[in-house]
């Protein structure tokens, strides 16, 4: 037996086959991505610039502090942005405490049984329900059945129900991230 290895030595300086084509495809992908991004950003800048040129002089403090009016010179958006802020505050007032408490309870205190599993499945399934279903729930339950009407409370509670699964899941993940000791 001979202790000498007679296999040919591989050249480690040679490039693998197809490397040049892969580098070309990689560079092409980057270039086309940059071109597409620049086209999109250019279009956005053109649209925002045109909007600012055509309507910028109409954005006065009176526009933001006036209610809608049939007279265009007196029209404003006070009720729109104030209503939006109130809906956001109502949503936060309902969704954050309920979602955080439910997430902490499910993660830390709830016994691991069939009821808890059913609640976890329901929370995960609610995250996938389309928002139109929540809107129909609001019209059917809050507006017609409970008689709340088209109000900020109805909108806030509906949005709270919409984001509740996200808050619960985020809370549970945050609690899981805390070390046990």
PDB file of C-alpha atoms in Angstrom:
ATOM      1  CA  UNK A   1       0.000   0.000   0.000  1.00  0.00           C
ATOM      2  CA  UNK A   2       1.106   3.396  -0.844  1.00  0.00           C
ATOM      3  CA  UNK A   3       0.511   6.388   1.399  1.00  0.00           C
ATOM      4  CA  UNK A   4       0.634   8.810  -1.494  1.00  0.00           C
ATOM      5  CA  UNK A   5      -2.687  10.282  -2.702  1.00  0.00           C
ATOM      6  CA  UNK A   6      -2.799  10.146  -6.477  1.00  0.00           C
ATOM      7  CA  UNK A   7      -6.018  12.150  -6.996  1.00  0.00           C
ATOM      8  CA  UNK A   8      -5.636  15.396  -8.922  1.00  0.00           C
ATOM      9  CA  UNK A   9      -5.530  18.538  -6.800  1.00  0.00           C
ATOM     10  CA  UNK A  10      -8.554  20.812  -7.255  1.00  0.00           C
ATOM     11  CA  UNK A  11      -7.844  24.365  -8.330  1.00  0.00           C
ATOM     12  CA  UNK A  12      -9.377  26.539  -5.597  1.00  0.00           C
ATOM     13  CA  UNK A  13      -8.816  29.716  -7.602  1.00  0.00           C
ATOM     14  CA  UNK A  14     -11.212  28.710 -10.375  1.00  0.00           C
ATOM     15  CA  UNK A  15     -14.746  30.160 -10.276  1.00  0.00           C
ATOM     16  CA  UNK A  16     -17.777  27.890 -10.165  1.00  0.00           C
ATOM     17  CA  UNK A  17     -19.635  27.449 -13.450  1.00  0.00           C
ATOM     18  CA  UNK A  18     -22.414  29.982 -14.039  1.00  0.00           C
ATOM     19  CA  UNK A  19     -21.084  32.543 -11.579  1.00  0.00           C
ATOM     20  CA  UNK A  20     -20.806  35.272 -14.194  1.00  0.00           C
ATOM     21  CA  UNK A  21     -24.444  34.756 -15.227  1.00  0.00           C
ATOM     22  CA  UNK A  22     -25.593  34.879 -11.614  1.00  0.00           C
ATOM     23  CA  UNK A  23     -23.655  38.107 -11.008  1.00  0.00           C
ATOM     24  CA  UNK A  24     -25.187  39.614 -14.157  1.00  0.00           C
ATOM     25  CA  UNK A  25     -28.706  38.642 -13.044  1.00  0.00           C
ATOM     26  CA  UNK A  26     -28.041  40.045  -9.574  1.00  0.00           C
ATOM     27  CA  UNK A  27     -26.795  43.355 -10.963  1.00  0.00           C
ATOM     28  CA  UNK A  28     -29.705  43.522 -13.408  1.00  0.00           C
ATOM     29  CA  UNK A  29     -32.204  42.951 -10.608  1.00  0.00           C
ATOM     30  CA  UNK A  30     -30.660  45.729  -8.521  1.00  0.00           C
ATOM     31  CA  UNK A  31     -30.610  48.146 -11.451  1.00  0.00           C
ATOM     32  CA  UNK A  32     -34.239  47.446 -12.398  1.00  0.00           C
ATOM     33  CA  UNK A  33     -35.258  47.794  -8.762  1.00  0.00           C
ATOM     34  CA  UNK A  34     -33.572  51.184  -8.516  1.00  0.00           C
ATOM     35  CA  UNK A  35     -35.166  52.294 -11.809  1.00  0.00           C
ATOM     36  CA  UNK A  36     -38.636  51.218 -10.649  1.00  0.00           C
ATOM     37  CA  UNK A  37     -38.138  52.989  -7.307  1.00  0.00           C
ATOM     38  CA  UNK A  38     -37.011  56.191  -9.016  1.00  0.00           C
ATOM     39  CA  UNK A  39     -40.021  56.096 -11.357  1.00  0.00           C
ATOM     40  CA  UNK A  40     -42.369  55.662  -8.404  1.00  0.00           C
ATOM     41  CA  UNK A  41     -40.699  58.400  -6.366  1.00  0.00           C
ATOM     42  CA  UNK A  42     -40.661  60.741  -9.382  1.00  0.00           C
ATOM     43  CA  UNK A  43     -44.377  60.203  -9.903  1.00  0.00           C
ATOM     44  CA  UNK A  44     -45.050  60.821  -6.212  1.00  0.00           C
ATOM     45  CA  UNK A  45     -43.012  64.034  -6.212  1.00  0.00           C
ATOM     46  CA  UNK A  46     -44.808  65.241  -9.354  1.00  0.00           C
ATOM     47  CA  UNK A  47     -48.249  64.553  -7.884  1.00  0.00           C
ATOM     48  CA  UNK A  48     -47.482  66.121  -4.496  1.00  0.00           C
ATOM     49  CA  UNK A  49     -45.852  69.114  -6.198  1.00  0.00           C
ATOM     50  CA  UNK A  50     -48.865  69.629  -8.449  1.00  0.00           C
ATOM     51  CA  UNK A  51     -51.170  69.334  -5.440  1.00  0.00           C
ATOM     52  CA  UNK A  52     -49.112  71.857  -3.471  1.00  0.00           C
ATOM     53  CA  UNK A  53     -49.044  74.317  -6.388  1.00  0.00           C
ATOM     54  CA  UNK A  54     -52.769  74.044  -7.101  1.00  0.00           C
ATOM     55  CA  UNK A  55     -54.108  73.853  -3.544  1.00  0.00           C
ATOM     56  CA  UNK A  56     -51.400  75.077  -1.198  1.00  0.00           C
ATOM     57  CA  UNK A  57     -52.795  78.593  -0.958  1.00  0.00           C
ATOM     58  CA  UNK A  58     -56.125  77.178   0.280  1.00  0.00           C
ATOM     59  CA  UNK A  59     -54.575  75.580   3.374  1.00  0.00           C
ATOM     60  CA  UNK A  60     -55.125  78.395   5.828  1.00  0.00           C
ATOM     61  CA  UNK A  61     -55.792  78.264   9.569  1.00  0.00           C
ATOM     62  CA  UNK A  62     -59.419  79.110   8.808  1.00  0.00           C
ATOM     63  CA  UNK A  63     -59.671  75.968   6.653  1.00  0.00           C
ATOM     64  CA  UNK A  64     -58.589  73.782   9.584  1.00  0.00           C
ATOM     65  CA  UNK A  65     -60.697  75.622  12.188  1.00  0.00           C
ATOM     66  CA  UNK A  66     -63.986  75.978  10.267  1.00  0.00           C
ATOM     67  CA  UNK A  67     -66.886  73.596   9.931  1.00  0.00           C
ATOM     68  CA  UNK A  68     -68.074  72.413   6.503  1.00  0.00           C
ATOM     69  CA  UNK A  69     -70.148  74.993   4.668  1.00  0.00           C
ATOM     70  CA  UNK A  70     -72.053  75.287   1.419  1.00  0.00           C
ATOM     71  CA  UNK A  71     -70.034  78.422   0.733  1.00  0.00           C
ATOM     72  CA  UNK A  72     -66.617  77.250  -0.531  1.00  0.00           C
ATOM     73  CA  UNK A  73     -64.840  80.301   0.869  1.00  0.00           C
ATOM     74  CA  UNK A  74     -65.981  79.449   4.401  1.00  0.00           C
ATOM     75  CA  UNK A  75     -65.701  75.634   4.203  1.00  0.00           C
ATOM     76  CA  UNK A  76     -63.362  73.800   6.547  1.00  0.00           C
ATOM     77  CA  UNK A  77     -62.493  70.402   7.956  1.00  0.00           C
ATOM     78  CA  UNK A  78     -62.792  70.961  11.709  1.00  0.00           C
ATOM     79  CA  UNK A  79     -65.490  68.343  12.207  1.00  0.00           C
ATOM     80  CA  UNK A  80     -63.571  65.769  10.139  1.00  0.00           C
ATOM     81  CA  UNK A  81     -60.261  65.916  11.963  1.00  0.00           C
ATOM     82  CA  UNK A  82     -61.846  66.413  15.382  1.00  0.00           C
ATOM     83  CA  UNK A  83     -64.131  63.412  14.778  1.00  0.00           C
ATOM     84  CA  UNK A  84     -61.161  61.319  13.666  1.00  0.00           C
ATOM     85  CA  UNK A  85     -59.218  62.187  16.806  1.00  0.00           C
ATOM     86  CA  UNK A  86     -62.209  61.352  19.015  1.00  0.00           C
ATOM     87  CA  UNK A  87     -62.696  57.998  17.259  1.00  0.00           C
ATOM     88  CA  UNK A  88     -58.995  57.187  17.743  1.00  0.00           C
ATOM     89  CA  UNK A  89     -59.189  58.085  21.438  1.00  0.00           C
ATOM     90  CA  UNK A  90     -62.362  56.004  21.896  1.00  0.00           C
ATOM     91  CA  UNK A  91     -60.758  53.068  20.104  1.00  0.00           C
ATOM     92  CA  UNK A  92     -57.647  53.292  22.285  1.00  0.00           C
ATOM     93  CA  UNK A  93     -59.746  53.628  25.451  1.00  0.00           C
ATOM     94  CA  UNK A  94     -61.516  50.349  24.681  1.00  0.00           C
ATOM     95  CA  UNK A  95     -58.909  48.269  22.847  1.00  0.00           C
ATOM     96  CA  UNK A  96     -55.746  48.879  24.858  1.00  0.00           C
ATOM     97  CA  UNK A  97     -56.979  47.998  28.367  1.00  0.00           C
ATOM     98  CA  UNK A  98     -59.114  45.060  27.238  1.00  0.00           C
ATOM     99  CA  UNK A  99     -56.458  43.720  24.848  1.00  0.00           C
ATOM    100  CA  UNK A 100     -53.572  44.025  27.290  1.00  0.00           C
ATOM    101  CA  UNK A 101     -55.517  42.499  30.164  1.00  0.00           C
ATOM    102  CA  UNK A 102     -56.774  39.647  27.966  1.00  0.00           C
ATOM    103  CA  UNK A 103     -53.276  38.985  26.618  1.00  0.00           C
ATOM    104  CA  UNK A 104     -51.707  38.935  30.078  1.00  0.00           C
ATOM    105  CA  UNK A 105     -54.485  36.714  31.421  1.00  0.00           C
ATOM    106  CA  UNK A 106     -54.231  34.238  28.550  1.00  0.00           C
ATOM    107  CA  UNK A 107     -50.460  34.055  28.806  1.00  0.00           C
ATOM    108  CA  UNK A 108     -49.900  34.099  32.557  1.00  0.00           C
ATOM    109  CA  UNK A 109     -53.023  33.082  34.444  1.00  0.00           C
ATOM    110  CA  UNK A 110     -55.381  31.073  32.230  1.00  0.00           C
ATOM    111  CA  UNK A 111     -55.290  27.320  32.802  1.00  0.00           C
ATOM    112  CA  UNK A 112     -54.281  25.264  29.798  1.00  0.00           C
ATOM    113  CA  UNK A 113     -57.559  23.544  28.969  1.00  0.00           C
ATOM    114  CA  UNK A 114     -60.105  23.248  26.152  1.00  0.00           C
ATOM    115  CA  UNK A 115     -61.786  26.581  26.941  1.00  0.00           C
ATOM    116  CA  UNK A 116     -58.493  28.473  26.827  1.00  0.00           C
ATOM    117  CA  UNK A 117     -57.572  26.745  23.576  1.00  0.00           C
ATOM    118  CA  UNK A 118     -60.940  27.710  22.084  1.00  0.00           C
ATOM    119  CA  UNK A 119     -60.411  31.342  23.139  1.00  0.00           C
ATOM    120  CA  UNK A 120     -56.913  31.367  21.614  1.00  0.00           C
ATOM    121  CA  UNK A 121     -58.270  29.939  18.354  1.00  0.00           C
ATOM    122  CA  UNK A 122     -61.077  32.502  18.335  1.00  0.00           C
ATOM    123  CA  UNK A 123     -58.620  35.368  18.867  1.00  0.00           C
ATOM    124  CA  UNK A 124     -56.392  34.115  16.048  1.00  0.00           C
ATOM    125  CA  UNK A 125     -59.383  33.660  13.744  1.00  0.00           C
ATOM    126  CA  UNK A 126     -60.722  37.142  14.525  1.00  0.00           C
ATOM    127  CA  UNK A 127     -57.444  38.589  13.274  1.00  0.00           C
ATOM    128  CA  UNK A 128     -58.308  37.276   9.812  1.00  0.00           C
ATOM    129  CA  UNK A 129     -61.876  38.582   9.608  1.00  0.00           C
ATOM    130  CA  UNK A 130     -62.272  41.263   6.904  1.00  0.00           C
ATOM    131  CA  UNK A 131     -63.061  44.765   8.126  1.00  0.00           C
ATOM    132  CA  UNK A 132     -66.326  44.858   6.159  1.00  0.00           C
ATOM    133  CA  UNK A 133     -67.664  42.139   8.453  1.00  0.00           C
ATOM    134  CA  UNK A 134     -66.889  44.320  11.461  1.00  0.00           C
ATOM    135  CA  UNK A 135     -68.678  47.203   9.715  1.00  0.00           C
ATOM    136  CA  UNK A 136     -71.752  45.052   9.178  1.00  0.00           C
ATOM    137  CA  UNK A 137     -71.570  43.986  12.828  1.00  0.00           C
ATOM    138  CA  UNK A 138     -71.523  47.647  13.836  1.00  0.00           C
ATOM    139  CA  UNK A 139     -74.557  48.478  11.724  1.00  0.00           C
ATOM    140  CA  UNK A 140     -76.518  45.441  12.852  1.00  0.00           C
ATOM    141  CA  UNK A 141     -75.559  45.280  16.512  1.00  0.00           C
ATOM    142  CA  UNK A 142     -74.550  48.740  17.679  1.00  0.00           C
ATOM    143  CA  UNK A 143     -76.628  50.974  15.420  1.00  0.00           C
ATOM    144  CA  UNK A 144     -79.854  49.018  15.001  1.00  0.00           C
ATOM    145  CA  UNK A 145     -80.095  46.569  17.899  1.00  0.00           C
ATOM    146  CA  UNK A 146     -78.518  48.629  20.676  1.00  0.00           C
ATOM    147  CA  UNK A 147     -79.727  51.962  19.285  1.00  0.00           C
ATOM    148  CA  UNK A 148     -76.388  53.779  19.571  1.00  0.00           C
ATOM    149  CA  UNK A 149     -76.852  55.382  16.157  1.00  0.00           C
ATOM    150  CA  UNK A 150     -74.063  56.597  13.927  1.00  0.00           C
ATOM    151  CA  UNK A 151     -71.869  57.962  16.683  1.00  0.00           C
ATOM    152  CA  UNK A 152     -68.262  58.238  17.724  1.00  0.00           C
ATOM    153  CA  UNK A 153     -68.902  55.547  20.329  1.00  0.00           C
ATOM    154  CA  UNK A 154     -70.127  53.121  17.648  1.00  0.00           C
ATOM    155  CA  UNK A 155     -67.117  53.818  15.431  1.00  0.00           C
ATOM    156  CA  UNK A 156     -64.653  53.580  18.326  1.00  0.00           C
ATOM    157  CA  UNK A 157     -66.015  50.313  19.678  1.00  0.00           C
ATOM    158  CA  UNK A 158     -66.115  48.801  16.183  1.00  0.00           C
ATOM    159  CA  UNK A 159     -62.491  49.742  15.523  1.00  0.00           C
ATOM    160  CA  UNK A 160     -61.564  48.472  18.984  1.00  0.00           C
ATOM    161  CA  UNK A 161     -63.066  45.086  18.125  1.00  0.00           C
ATOM    162  CA  UNK A 162     -61.161  45.168  14.838  1.00  0.00           C
ATOM    163  CA  UNK A 163     -57.760  45.727  16.453  1.00  0.00           C
ATOM    164  CA  UNK A 164     -58.374  43.711  19.628  1.00  0.00           C
ATOM    165  CA  UNK A 165     -56.858  40.453  18.260  1.00  0.00           C
ATOM    166  CA  UNK A 166     -53.709  42.324  17.229  1.00  0.00           C
ATOM    167  CA  UNK A 167     -53.368  43.896  20.675  1.00  0.00           C
ATOM    168  CA  UNK A 168     -53.934  40.548  22.403  1.00  0.00           C
ATOM    169  CA  UNK A 169     -51.386  38.706  20.252  1.00  0.00           C
ATOM    170  CA  UNK A 170     -48.816  41.509  20.622  1.00  0.00           C
ATOM    171  CA  UNK A 171     -49.283  41.517  24.389  1.00  0.00           C
ATOM    172  CA  UNK A 172     -48.865  37.761  24.598  1.00  0.00           C
ATOM    173  CA  UNK A 173     -45.673  37.919  22.526  1.00  0.00           C
ATOM    174  CA  UNK A 174     -44.331  40.711  24.723  1.00  0.00           C
ATOM    175  CA  UNK A 175     -45.089  38.717  27.884  1.00  0.00           C
ATOM    176  CA  UNK A 176     -43.379  35.653  26.400  1.00  0.00           C
ATOM    177  CA  UNK A 177     -40.294  37.779  25.731  1.00  0.00           C
ATOM    178  CA  UNK A 178     -39.863  38.624  29.410  1.00  0.00           C
ATOM    179  CA  UNK A 179     -37.434  36.270  31.171  1.00  0.00           C
ATOM    180  CA  UNK A 180     -39.012  34.037  33.817  1.00  0.00           C
ATOM    181  CA  UNK A 181     -36.517  34.941  36.513  1.00  0.00           C
TER     182      UNK A 181
END
